[in-house]
């Protein structure tokens, strides 16, 4: 019996127990039954705007994610290369990292209004700091011998050094940063959308709450969980495994 | 031609006196010569190599290559490191072609040259492999190919075989001797292994330690390829060992701080 099979059995048992519980204890509308959830899911995608909400959330997520990865990697590089920058701004980033990004939403609303930009802003902030810390560690841990070898073969210490040596050398750390950044971005995004306006999963949650549509609320929660898991599993985890294998770093795991 | 005149290097320590690693070191290496720097660990031989390679630039005295003083690392003086220093994200072929890429050669041209060099170190079956899939000896062969493909005038070798097992080391020494005879590159070879120094080089410079100085020079006038059975090689080994034992005594005394002799 392999892992995937065991997982499926577990989920089936969970759903059956849930349905039975719903029928036996009759807890009412405050938590939907599996059938109701399925119905809401089906209706949401065929008649409602669940698909559009998911897509527009994903669009915001991707924009913020790409921004965060880019800015984070660059900041990390600067921290690793320039000591004064690290001692000053690097210190500030560690402090900022402890602030949940949703705390910036009031500012964002004042600056940009209750719209997309605010949500993208706090989502980006949520993922950037972690990414910059991962990038900093990655670049600081590049072995001196690789940098020496590169300079000796004529990369200089500018762009070619960065793209051909430093970036690939830091990749194992960067990919870890990317995974964490993705999770952080999801969190910030959902929180942001709950408050800000515009079509999105967070807004769907909010709307459903106001009309007491618990089945749709649960649907959205499940969609978020499924997208998060799938993207991590199918995309980042695979990428990480491939990189670890290629760099010869996988032996520690086995 | 490498000219080293009165080179001193002092490391500042966080506590205590500054530490003199190299003290007034002078020697010349002619074009096409194979010279070994032999000394116990801590005698500053790697520091000296880093100065010649241009990795470190603060020192007293003068180091020139063909009359030009050294300001930065360059493809005319390629280093083969003890820990190979290959890029784990590149295949053997791409590792060897890396330096040519920096020179701006087209993909086809650099792969052709790299492949030729990989063949010369007997690894043509492994061009598509990644470094971690190779044994220690094979990695060091790739590192040598990566250095040779740049066609440098000078090859600086920093204990390249120190981390290998005895048999692999022996094979690589033979290969290196052959490569040198074929290409006649200037080679400065750093080692703490007396036999290795004699087997490979024409001149052996024995260094003393704390501070590092050139203590004595030996020239190896045996026929190529150098063979261990050669009585000339054998007697040289004994003579150098006598000099080095002195130095080792000094280190041990310094480290454990009471009367002790080997």
Coordinates of C-alpha atoms in Angstrom, one line a residue, chain B:
Chain B
X1 CA 58.9 33.9 -15.9
X2 CA 57.9 34.5 -12.3
X3 CA 60.1 36.7 -10.1
X4 CA 59.6 36.9 -6.4
X5 CA 61.7 39.4 -4.6
X6 CA 61.8 39.9 -0.9
X7 CA 58.2 39.1 -0.4
X8 CA 56.9 39.4 3.2
X9 CA 53.4 38.9 4.4
X10 CA 52.1 39.7 7.8
X11 CA 48.7 38.8 9.1
X12 CA 47.2 41.0 11.8
X13 CA 45.7 39.0 14.6
X14 CA 42.8 40.0 16.7
X15 CA 44.8 39.3 19.8
X16 CA 48.5 39.6 20.3
X17 CA 51.4 40.2 18.0
X18 CA 51.0 40.4 14.2
X19 CA 51.9 37.1 12.7
X20 CA 54.6 36.9 10.0
X21 CA 53.8 34.2 7.5
X22 CA 56.3 35.0 4.9
X23 CA 59.6 36.6 5.6
X24 CA 61.8 38.0 2.7
X25 CA 61.1 35.2 0.3
X26 CA 62.9 35.4 -3.0
X27 CA 63.1 33.0 -6.0
X28 CA 62.7 32.9 -9.7
X29 CA 60.9 30.4 -11.9
X30 CA 62.0 30.3 -15.5
X31 CA 59.6 29.8 -18.3
X32 CA 58.7 26.1 -18.8
X33 CA 60.1 25.0 -15.5
X34 CA 58.4 22.6 -13.1
X35 CA 59.2 23.9 -9.6
X36 CA 57.9 22.5 -6.3
X37 CA 57.5 24.5 -3.1
X38 CA 57.8 22.0 -0.3
X39 CA 57.2 22.6 3.4
X40 CA 55.2 21.6 6.4
X41 CA 51.7 22.9 7.0
X42 CA 51.7 26.5 8.2
X43 CA 54.9 27.5 6.4
X44 CA 53.0 30.0 4.2
X45 CA 53.3 28.1 0.9
X46 CA 49.6 28.4 0.1
X47 CA 49.7 32.1 1.1
X48 CA 52.5 32.6 -1.4
X49 CA 50.5 30.9 -4.1
X50 CA 47.5 33.1 -3.4
X51 CA 49.7 36.1 -3.8
X52 CA 51.0 34.9 -7.2
X53 CA 47.5 34.0 -8.3
X54 CA 46.4 37.5 -7.3
X55 CA 43.7 36.5 -4.8
X56 CA 45.5 38.5 -2.2
X57 CA 47.2 41.8 -3.0
X58 CA 48.5 43.2 0.3
X59 CA 52.2 42.2 0.8
X60 CA 55.7 43.7 0.9
X61 CA 58.2 43.2 -1.8
X62 CA 57.6 42.5 -5.4
X63 CA 56.0 39.7 -7.4
X64 CA 56.1 40.0 -11.2
X65 CA 55.1 37.7 -14.0
X66 CA 57.0 38.5 -17.2
X67 CA 57.9 41.9 -15.7
X68 CA 54.3 42.8 -14.9
X69 CA 53.3 43.1 -11.3
X70 CA 50.2 41.3 -10.2
X71 CA 47.0 43.2 -9.3
X72 CA 44.2 40.6 -9.8
X73 CA 43.6 37.0 -10.7
X74 CA 43.9 36.3 -14.4
X75 CA 43.6 33.6 -17.0
X76 CA 47.4 33.6 -17.6
X77 CA 47.9 32.1 -14.1
X78 CA 45.4 29.4 -13.5
X79 CA 45.1 27.7 -10.2
X80 CA 44.3 24.0 -9.6
X81 CA 42.9 23.9 -6.0
X82 CA 43.2 21.2 -3.5
X83 CA 39.4 21.0 -3.3
X84 CA 38.8 21.0 -7.0
X85 CA 36.5 24.0 -7.0
X86 CA 34.3 22.7 -9.8
X87 CA 30.9 24.3 -10.1
X88 CA 28.3 21.6 -9.0
X89 CA 25.6 23.1 -11.2
X90 CA 27.5 22.5 -14.4
X91 CA 28.3 19.3 -16.3
X92 CA 31.9 18.3 -16.8
X93 CA 31.8 19.8 -20.3
X94 CA 30.4 23.1 -19.1
X95 CA 32.8 23.3 -16.2
X96 CA 35.8 22.9 -18.6
X97 CA 34.2 25.3 -21.1
X98 CA 33.5 28.0 -18.5
X99 CA 36.7 29.9 -18.9
X100 CA 36.4 29.9 -22.7
X101 CA 32.8 31.2 -22.3
X102 CA 34.1 34.2 -20.4
X103 CA 36.5 34.8 -23.3
X104 CA 33.6 35.1 -25.6
X105 CA 34.1 32.0 -27.7
X106 CA 31.1 30.6 -29.5
X107 CA 29.3 27.6 -28.0
X108 CA 30.6 25.3 -30.7
X109 CA 34.2 26.5 -30.5
X110 CA 34.4 26.2 -26.7
X111 CA 32.8 22.8 -26.6
X112 CA 35.2 21.5 -29.2
X113 CA 38.2 22.8 -27.3
X114 CA 36.8 21.6 -23.9
X115 CA 36.0 18.2 -25.3
X116 CA 39.6 17.8 -26.6
X117 CA 41.0 18.7 -23.2
X118 CA 38.6 16.3 -21.4
X119 CA 39.8 13.6 -23.8
X120 CA 43.4 14.4 -22.9
X121 CA 42.7 13.7 -19.2
X122 CA 40.8 10.4 -20.2
X123 CA 37.3 11.5 -19.2
X124 CA 35.5 11.7 -22.5
X125 CA 32.9 9.2 -21.3
X126 CA 31.9 11.5 -18.5
X127 CA 31.3 14.8 -20.3
X128 CA 27.6 14.9 -19.4
X129 CA 28.1 14.0 -15.8
X130 CA 27.9 16.4 -12.8
X131 CA 30.9 16.8 -10.5
X132 CA 29.3 15.0 -7.6
X133 CA 28.9 11.9 -9.7
X134 CA 32.7 11.6 -10.1
X135 CA 35.3 10.2 -7.8
X136 CA 37.9 12.4 -6.2
X137 CA 40.6 11.6 -8.7
X138 CA 38.2 12.3 -11.6
X139 CA 37.2 15.6 -10.2
X140 CA 40.8 16.6 -10.0
X141 CA 41.3 15.6 -13.6
X142 CA 38.4 17.8 -14.6
X143 CA 40.0 20.6 -12.6
X144 CA 43.3 20.1 -14.5
X145 CA 41.4 20.1 -17.8
X146 CA 39.6 23.2 -16.9
X147 CA 43.0 24.9 -16.2
X148 CA 44.7 23.6 -19.3
X149 CA 41.9 24.6 -21.7
X150 CA 42.6 28.2 -20.9
X151 CA 46.1 27.6 -22.3
X152 CA 47.6 29.6 -19.4
X153 CA 51.3 30.4 -19.4
X154 CA 51.6 29.4 -15.8
X155 CA 49.9 26.6 -13.8
X156 CA 49.7 27.1 -10.1
X157 CA 48.9 23.9 -8.2
X158 CA 47.9 24.1 -4.6
X159 CA 48.4 20.6 -3.1
X160 CA 46.1 19.3 -5.9
X161 CA 46.6 15.6 -5.0
X162 CA 46.7 15.9 -1.2
X163 CA 43.1 14.7 -0.7
X164 CA 43.4 11.6 -2.9
X165 CA 44.3 8.1 -2.0
X166 CA 47.8 6.7 -2.7
X167 CA 47.0 4.8 -5.9
X168 CA 45.0 7.6 -7.5
X169 CA 47.6 10.1 -6.5
X170 CA 50.3 8.0 -8.2
X171 CA 48.4 7.8 -11.4
X172 CA 47.7 11.5 -11.5
X173 CA 51.3 12.3 -10.8
X174 CA 52.3 10.3 -13.8
X175 CA 49.7 12.0 -15.9
X176 CA 50.8 15.4 -14.8
X177 CA 54.4 14.6 -15.6
X178 CA 53.3 13.6 -19.1
X179 CA 51.2 16.7 -19.5
X180 CA 54.1 18.9 -18.5
X181 CA 56.5 17.2 -20.9
X182 CA 54.0 17.6 -23.7
X183 CA 52.9 21.2 -23.0
X184 CA 56.0 22.6 -21.2
X185 CA 53.9 25.0 -19.1
X186 CA 55.5 26.8 -16.2
X187 CA 54.3 24.9 -13.2
X188 CA 54.5 26.0 -9.6
X189 CA 53.5 23.0 -7.5
X190 CA 52.8 23.2 -3.8
X191 CA 53.0 20.1 -1.6
X192 CA 54.0 18.8 1.7
X193 CA 54.8 15.4 0.2
X194 CA 58.6 15.0 -0.4
X195 CA 58.3 12.1 -2.8
X196 CA 55.6 13.9 -4.8
X197 CA 57.9 17.0 -5.1
X198 CA 60.9 15.0 -6.3
X199 CA 58.9 12.8 -8.7
X200 CA 57.4 15.7 -10.4
X201 CA 59.7 18.7 -10.5
X202 CA 63.0 19.9 -11.7
X203 CA 63.6 22.1 -8.7
X204 CA 62.4 21.6 -5.2
X205 CA 62.4 24.6 -2.9
X206 CA 62.2 23.6 0.8
X207 CA 60.6 26.1 3.0
X208 CA 61.2 26.7 6.7
X209 CA 58.3 27.6 8.9
X210 CA 57.4 30.4 11.3
X211 CA 58.2 32.6 9.6
X212 CA 58.2 31.1 6.1
X213 CA 61.5 31.4 4.3
X214 CA 63.1 29.5 1.5
X215 CA 65.5 27.3 3.4
X216 CA 67.2 25.3 0.8
X217 CA 67.0 24.5 -2.9
X218 CA 67.5 21.1 -4.5
X219 CA 67.6 20.4 -8.2
X220 CA 66.4 17.1 -9.5
X221 CA 68.7 16.0 -12.3
X222 CA 67.2 12.5 -12.9
X223 CA 66.1 11.3 -16.3
X224 CA 62.4 11.7 -17.2
X225 CA 60.1 10.1 -16.4
X226 CA 61.3 10.3 -12.8
X227 CA 61.2 6.8 -11.2
X228 CA 61.3 5.9 -7.5
X229 CA 63.8 3.2 -8.2
X230 CA 66.3 5.8 -9.5
X231 CA 69.1 6.0 -6.8
X232 CA 69.4 9.7 -7.5
X233 CA 65.8 10.2 -6.5
X234 CA 66.2 8.0 -3.5
X235 CA 69.2 9.8 -2.1
X236 CA 67.5 13.2 -2.7
X237 CA 64.5 12.0 -0.7
X238 CA 66.7 11.2 2.3
X239 CA 68.5 14.5 2.1
X240 CA 65.3 16.5 1.9
X241 CA 63.8 14.5 4.7
X242 CA 66.7 15.4 7.0
X243 CA 66.1 19.1 6.3
X244 CA 62.4 18.8 6.9
X245 CA 62.7 16.8 10.1
X246 CA 64.4 19.9 11.6
X247 CA 61.5 22.0 10.6
X248 CA 58.9 19.5 12.0
X249 CA 60.8 19.5 15.3
X250 CA 60.3 23.2 15.5
X251 CA 56.6 23.0 14.9
X252 CA 56.0 20.2 17.4
X253 CA 58.0 22.2 20.0
X254 CA 56.0 25.3 19.3
X255 CA 52.7 23.4 19.6
X256 CA 53.2 21.4 22.7
X257 CA 55.6 23.7 24.4
X258 CA 58.1 21.4 26.0
X259 CA 61.1 19.3 25.1
X260 CA 60.1 16.8 22.4
X261 CA 61.9 15.3 19.4
X262 CA 60.8 13.0 16.6

